[in-house]
Coordinates of N, CA, C and O in Angstrom, one line a residue:
X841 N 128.2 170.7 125.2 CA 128.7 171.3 124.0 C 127.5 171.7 123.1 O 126.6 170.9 122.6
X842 N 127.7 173.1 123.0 CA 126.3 173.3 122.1 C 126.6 173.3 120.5 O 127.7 173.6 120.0
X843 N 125.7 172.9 119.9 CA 125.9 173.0 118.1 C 124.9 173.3 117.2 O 123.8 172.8 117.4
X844 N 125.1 174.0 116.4 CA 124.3 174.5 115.0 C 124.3 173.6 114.0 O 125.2 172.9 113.8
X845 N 123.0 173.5 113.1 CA 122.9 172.8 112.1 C 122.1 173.2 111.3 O 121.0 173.0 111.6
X846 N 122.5 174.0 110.1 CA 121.6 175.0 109.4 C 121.2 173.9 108.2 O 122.0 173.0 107.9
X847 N 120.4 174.0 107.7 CA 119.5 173.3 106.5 C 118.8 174.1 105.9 O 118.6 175.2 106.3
X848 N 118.2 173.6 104.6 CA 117.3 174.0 103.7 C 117.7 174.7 102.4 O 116.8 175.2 101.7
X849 N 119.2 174.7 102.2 CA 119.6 175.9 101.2 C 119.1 174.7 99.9 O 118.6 173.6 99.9
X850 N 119.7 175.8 98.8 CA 120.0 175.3 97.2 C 119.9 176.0 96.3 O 120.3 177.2 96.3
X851 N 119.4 175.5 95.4 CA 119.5 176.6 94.1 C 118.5 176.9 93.7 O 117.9 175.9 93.4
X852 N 117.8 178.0 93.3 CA 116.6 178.9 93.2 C 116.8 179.8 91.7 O 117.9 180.2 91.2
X853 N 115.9 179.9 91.2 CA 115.9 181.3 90.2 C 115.2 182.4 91.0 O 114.7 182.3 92.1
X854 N 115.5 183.4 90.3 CA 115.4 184.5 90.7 C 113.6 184.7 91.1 O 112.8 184.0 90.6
X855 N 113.2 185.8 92.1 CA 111.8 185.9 92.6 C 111.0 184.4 93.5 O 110.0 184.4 94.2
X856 N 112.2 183.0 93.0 CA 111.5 182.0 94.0 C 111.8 182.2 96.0 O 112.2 183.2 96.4
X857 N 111.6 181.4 96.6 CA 111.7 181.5 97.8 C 112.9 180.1 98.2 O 113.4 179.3 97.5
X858 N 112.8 180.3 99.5 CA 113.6 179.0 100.1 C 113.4 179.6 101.8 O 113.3 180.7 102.3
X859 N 113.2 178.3 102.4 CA 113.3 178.5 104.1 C 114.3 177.9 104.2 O 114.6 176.9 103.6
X860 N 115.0 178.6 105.0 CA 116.2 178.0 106.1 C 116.5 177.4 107.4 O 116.2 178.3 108.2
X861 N 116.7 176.5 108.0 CA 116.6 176.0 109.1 C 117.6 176.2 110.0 O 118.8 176.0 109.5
X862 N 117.6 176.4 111.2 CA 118.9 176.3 112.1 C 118.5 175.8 113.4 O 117.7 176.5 114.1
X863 N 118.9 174.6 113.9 CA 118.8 173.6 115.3 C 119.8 173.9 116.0 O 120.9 174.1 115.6
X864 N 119.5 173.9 117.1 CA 120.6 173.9 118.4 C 120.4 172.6 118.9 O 119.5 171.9 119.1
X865 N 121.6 172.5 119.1 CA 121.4 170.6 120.4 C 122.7 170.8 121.3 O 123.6 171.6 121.3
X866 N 122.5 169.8 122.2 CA 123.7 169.9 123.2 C 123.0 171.1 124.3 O 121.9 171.5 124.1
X867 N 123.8 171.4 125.4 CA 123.6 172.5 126.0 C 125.2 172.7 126.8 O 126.1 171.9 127.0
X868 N 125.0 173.7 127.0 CA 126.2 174.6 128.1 C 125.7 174.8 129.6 O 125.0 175.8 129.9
X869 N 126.0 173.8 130.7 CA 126.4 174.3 131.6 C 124.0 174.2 131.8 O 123.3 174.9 132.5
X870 N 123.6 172.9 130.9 CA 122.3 173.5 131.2 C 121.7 174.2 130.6 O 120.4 174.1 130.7
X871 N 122.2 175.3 129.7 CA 121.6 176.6 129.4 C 120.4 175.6 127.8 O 120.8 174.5 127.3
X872 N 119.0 176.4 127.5 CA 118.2 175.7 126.9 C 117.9 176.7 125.8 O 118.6 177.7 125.7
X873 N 117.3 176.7 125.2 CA 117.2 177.1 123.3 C 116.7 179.1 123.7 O 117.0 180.0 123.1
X874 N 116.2 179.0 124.4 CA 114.9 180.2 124.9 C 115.9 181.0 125.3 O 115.6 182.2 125.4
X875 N 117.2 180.8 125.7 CA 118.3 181.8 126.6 C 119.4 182.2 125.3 O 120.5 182.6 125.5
X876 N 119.1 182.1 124.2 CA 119.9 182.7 123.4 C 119.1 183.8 122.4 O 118.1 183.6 121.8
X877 N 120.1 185.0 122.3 CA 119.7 185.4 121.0 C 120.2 184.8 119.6 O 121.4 184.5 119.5
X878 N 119.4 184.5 118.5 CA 119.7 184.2 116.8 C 119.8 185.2 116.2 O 119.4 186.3 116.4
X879 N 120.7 184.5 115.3 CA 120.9 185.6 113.6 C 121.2 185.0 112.8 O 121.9 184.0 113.0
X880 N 120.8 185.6 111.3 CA 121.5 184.9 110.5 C 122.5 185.7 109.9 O 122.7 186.8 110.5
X881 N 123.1 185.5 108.9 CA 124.8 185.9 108.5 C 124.7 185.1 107.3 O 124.1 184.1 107.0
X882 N 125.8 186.3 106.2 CA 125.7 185.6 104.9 C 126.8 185.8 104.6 O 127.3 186.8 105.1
X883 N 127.6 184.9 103.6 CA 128.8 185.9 102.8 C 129.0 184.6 101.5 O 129.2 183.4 101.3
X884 N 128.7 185.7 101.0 CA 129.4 185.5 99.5 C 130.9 185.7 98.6 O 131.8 186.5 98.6
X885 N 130.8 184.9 98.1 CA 132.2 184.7 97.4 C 133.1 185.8 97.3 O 132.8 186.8 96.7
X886 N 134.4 185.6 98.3 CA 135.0 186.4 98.1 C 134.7 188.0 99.0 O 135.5 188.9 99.1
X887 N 134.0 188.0 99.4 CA 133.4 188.8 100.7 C 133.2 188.8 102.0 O 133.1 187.6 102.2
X888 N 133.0 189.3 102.9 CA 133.3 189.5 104.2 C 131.3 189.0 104.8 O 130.3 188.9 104.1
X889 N 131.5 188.6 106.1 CA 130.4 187.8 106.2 C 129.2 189.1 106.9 O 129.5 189.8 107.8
X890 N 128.1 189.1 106.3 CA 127.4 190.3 106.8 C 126.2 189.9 107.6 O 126.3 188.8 108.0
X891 N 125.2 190.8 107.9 CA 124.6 190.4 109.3 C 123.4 190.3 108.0 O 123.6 190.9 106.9
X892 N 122.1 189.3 108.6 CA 121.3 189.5 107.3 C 119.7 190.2 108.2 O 119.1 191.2 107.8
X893 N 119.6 189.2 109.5 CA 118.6 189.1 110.3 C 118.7 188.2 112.0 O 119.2 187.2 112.3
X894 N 118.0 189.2 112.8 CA 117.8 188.7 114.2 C 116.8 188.8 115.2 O 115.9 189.6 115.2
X895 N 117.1 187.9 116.1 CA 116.2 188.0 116.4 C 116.2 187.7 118.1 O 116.8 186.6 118.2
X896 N 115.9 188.0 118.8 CA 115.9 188.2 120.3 C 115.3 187.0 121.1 O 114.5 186.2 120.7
X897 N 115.8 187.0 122.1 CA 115.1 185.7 123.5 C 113.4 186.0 123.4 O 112.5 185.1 123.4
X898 N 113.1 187.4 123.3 CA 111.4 187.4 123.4 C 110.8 187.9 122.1 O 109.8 188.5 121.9
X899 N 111.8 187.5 121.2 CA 111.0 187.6 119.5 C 110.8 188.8 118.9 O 110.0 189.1 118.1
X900 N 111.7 189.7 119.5 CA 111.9 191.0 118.4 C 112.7 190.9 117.2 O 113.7 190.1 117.3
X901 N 112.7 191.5 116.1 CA 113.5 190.9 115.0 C 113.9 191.9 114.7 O 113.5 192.9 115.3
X902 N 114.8 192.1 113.6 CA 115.8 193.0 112.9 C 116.3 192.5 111.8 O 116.6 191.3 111.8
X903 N 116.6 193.6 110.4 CA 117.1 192.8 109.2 C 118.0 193.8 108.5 O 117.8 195.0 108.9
X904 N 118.7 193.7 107.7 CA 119.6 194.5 107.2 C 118.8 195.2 106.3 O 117.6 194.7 106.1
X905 N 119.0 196.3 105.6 CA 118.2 196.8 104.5 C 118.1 196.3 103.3 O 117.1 196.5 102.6
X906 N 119.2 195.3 102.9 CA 119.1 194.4 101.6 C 117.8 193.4 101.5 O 117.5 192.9 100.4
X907 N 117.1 193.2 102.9 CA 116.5 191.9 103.1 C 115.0 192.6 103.4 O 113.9 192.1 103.2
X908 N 115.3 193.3 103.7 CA 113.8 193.6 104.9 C 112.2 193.9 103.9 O 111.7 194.8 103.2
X909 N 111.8 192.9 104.2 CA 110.6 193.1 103.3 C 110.3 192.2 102.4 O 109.3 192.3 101.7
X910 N 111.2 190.8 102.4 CA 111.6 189.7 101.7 C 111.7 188.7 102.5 O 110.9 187.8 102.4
X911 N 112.6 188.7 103.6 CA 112.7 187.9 104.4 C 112.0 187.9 105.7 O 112.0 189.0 106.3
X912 N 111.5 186.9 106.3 CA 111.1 186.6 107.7 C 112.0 185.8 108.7 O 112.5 184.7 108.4
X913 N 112.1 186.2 109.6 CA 113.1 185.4 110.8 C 112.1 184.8 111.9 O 111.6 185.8 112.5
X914 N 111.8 183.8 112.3 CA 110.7 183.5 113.3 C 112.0 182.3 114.2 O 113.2 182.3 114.0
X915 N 111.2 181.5 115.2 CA 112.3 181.5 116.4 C 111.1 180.0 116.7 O 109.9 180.3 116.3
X916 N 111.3 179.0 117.1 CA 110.2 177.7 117.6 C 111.2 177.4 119.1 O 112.0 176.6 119.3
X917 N 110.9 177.9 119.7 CA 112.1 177.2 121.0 C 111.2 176.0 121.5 O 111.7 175.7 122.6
X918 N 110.1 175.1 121.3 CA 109.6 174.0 121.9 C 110.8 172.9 120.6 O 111.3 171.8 120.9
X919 N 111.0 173.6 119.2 CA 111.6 172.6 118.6 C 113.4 173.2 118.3 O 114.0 172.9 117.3
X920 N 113.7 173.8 119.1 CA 114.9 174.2 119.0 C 115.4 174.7 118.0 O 116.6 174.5 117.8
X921 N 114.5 175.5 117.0 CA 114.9 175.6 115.5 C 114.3 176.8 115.5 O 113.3 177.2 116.1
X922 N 115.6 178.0 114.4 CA 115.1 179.1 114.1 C 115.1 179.1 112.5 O 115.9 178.4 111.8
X923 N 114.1 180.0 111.9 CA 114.1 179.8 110.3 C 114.2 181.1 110.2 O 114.2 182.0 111.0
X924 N 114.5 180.9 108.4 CA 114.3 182.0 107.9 C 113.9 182.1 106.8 O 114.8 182.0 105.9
X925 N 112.7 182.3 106.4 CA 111.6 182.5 105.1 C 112.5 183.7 104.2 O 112.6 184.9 104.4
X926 N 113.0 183.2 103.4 CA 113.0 184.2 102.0 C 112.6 183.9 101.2 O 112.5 182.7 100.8
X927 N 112.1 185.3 100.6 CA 111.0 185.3 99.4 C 111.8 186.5 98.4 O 112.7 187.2 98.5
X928 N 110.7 186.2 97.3 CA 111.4 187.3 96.3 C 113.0 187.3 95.9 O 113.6 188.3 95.5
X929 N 114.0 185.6 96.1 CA 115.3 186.0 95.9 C 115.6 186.4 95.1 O 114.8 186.3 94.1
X930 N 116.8 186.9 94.9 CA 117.6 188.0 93.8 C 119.1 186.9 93.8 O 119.3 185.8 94.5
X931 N 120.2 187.6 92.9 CA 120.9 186.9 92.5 C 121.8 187.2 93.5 O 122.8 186.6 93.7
X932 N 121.6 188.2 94.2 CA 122.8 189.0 94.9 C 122.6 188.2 96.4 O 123.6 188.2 97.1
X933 N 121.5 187.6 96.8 CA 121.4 186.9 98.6 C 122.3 185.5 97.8 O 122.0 184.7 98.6
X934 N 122.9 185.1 97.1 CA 123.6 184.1 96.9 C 124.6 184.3 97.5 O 125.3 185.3 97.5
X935 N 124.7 182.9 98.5 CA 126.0 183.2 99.4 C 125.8 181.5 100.8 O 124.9 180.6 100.9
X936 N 126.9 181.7 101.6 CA 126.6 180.6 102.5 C 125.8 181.3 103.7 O 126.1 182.4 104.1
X937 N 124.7 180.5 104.3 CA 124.3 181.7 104.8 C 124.5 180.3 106.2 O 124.2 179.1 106.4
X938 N 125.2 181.6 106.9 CA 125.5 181.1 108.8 C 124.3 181.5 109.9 O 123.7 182.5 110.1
X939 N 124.2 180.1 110.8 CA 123.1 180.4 112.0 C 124.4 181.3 113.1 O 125.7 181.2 113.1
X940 N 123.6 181.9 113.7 CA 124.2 182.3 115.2 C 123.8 182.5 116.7 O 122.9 183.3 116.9
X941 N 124.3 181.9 117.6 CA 123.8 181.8 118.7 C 124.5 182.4 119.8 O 125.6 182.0 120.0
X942 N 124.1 183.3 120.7 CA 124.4 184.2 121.3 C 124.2 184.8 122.6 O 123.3 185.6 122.6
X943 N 124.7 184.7 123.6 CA 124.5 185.0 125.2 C 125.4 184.6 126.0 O 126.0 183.5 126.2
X944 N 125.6 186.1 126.5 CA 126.4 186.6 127.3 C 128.0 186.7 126.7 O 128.4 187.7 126.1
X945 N 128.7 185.5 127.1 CA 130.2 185.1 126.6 C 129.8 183.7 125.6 O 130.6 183.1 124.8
X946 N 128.7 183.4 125.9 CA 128.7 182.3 124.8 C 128.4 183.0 123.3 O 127.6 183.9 123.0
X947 N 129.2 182.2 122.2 CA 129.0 182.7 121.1 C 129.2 181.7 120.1 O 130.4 181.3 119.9
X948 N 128.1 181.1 119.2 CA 128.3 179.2 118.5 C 127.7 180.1 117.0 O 127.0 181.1 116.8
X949 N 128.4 179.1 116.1 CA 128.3 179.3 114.6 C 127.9 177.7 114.2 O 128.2 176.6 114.6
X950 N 127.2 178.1 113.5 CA 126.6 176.5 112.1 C 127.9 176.6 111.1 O 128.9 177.4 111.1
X951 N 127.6 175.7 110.5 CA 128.7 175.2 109.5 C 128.3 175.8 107.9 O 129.1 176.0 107.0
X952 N 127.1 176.1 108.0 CA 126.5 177.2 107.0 C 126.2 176.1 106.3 O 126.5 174.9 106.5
X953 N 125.3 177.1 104.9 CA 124.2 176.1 104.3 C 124.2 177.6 102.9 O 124.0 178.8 103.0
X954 N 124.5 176.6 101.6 CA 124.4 177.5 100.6 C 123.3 177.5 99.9 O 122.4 176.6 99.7
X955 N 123.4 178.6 99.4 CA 122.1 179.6 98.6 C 122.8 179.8 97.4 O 124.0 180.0 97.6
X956 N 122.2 179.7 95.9 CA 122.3 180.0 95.3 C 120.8 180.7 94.5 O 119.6 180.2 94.5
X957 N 121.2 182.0 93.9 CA 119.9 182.3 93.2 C 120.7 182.5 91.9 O 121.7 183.1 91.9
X958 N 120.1 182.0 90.5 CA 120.7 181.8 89.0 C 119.2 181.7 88.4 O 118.1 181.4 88.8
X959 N 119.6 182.1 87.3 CA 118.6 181.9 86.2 C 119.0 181.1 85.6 O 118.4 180.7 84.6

């Protein structure tokens, strides 16, 4: 049984940062941290859950246009944890932000981890 466990959120003013954390444990059938693609996913109140950033088995990344240039997505597969560096937050990345893990027909969600940015 594989599982997500995202960490690191809270409450921030505006222009500070926060890292996010997302662990995998358990396995499927064997399968190990290195055989999945990550992402992260956000949604805020009352809104539909959007793609934020990802990132590939051999560390290519991708980010939505809201993010890109603020945030970093990096990947540790010796410690089963993928993060995600945001900087410069704004009030608008406030939201629960979901890990995701991904390959083939497998497909696992975190329980999510909230962000808030307030002055």
């Amino acid at each position: 049984q594989v599982q997500l466990v995202e960490s690191g959120g809270g409450v921030v003013q505006p222009g500070e940062s926060l890292r996010l954390s997302c662990t995998l444990s358990g396995s499927y059938f064997g399968s190990t941290f290195d055989i999945y693609a990550m992402g992260w996913y956000r949604q805020a109140p009352g809104k539909q859950r959007d793609f934020v950033a990802h990132i590939t088995q051999g560390a290519t990344t991708s980010y939505s246009d809201s993010v890109k240039g603020r945030f970093a997505i990096s990947r540790d597969n010796a410690k089963n944890t993928m993060y995600l560096q945001m900087n410069s937050l704004k009030p608008e990345d406030t939201g629960v932000y979901f890990c995701n893990a991904d390959h083939g027909t497998e497909d696992y969600w975190g329980q999510g981890t909230q962000v808030t940015v307030s002055s």
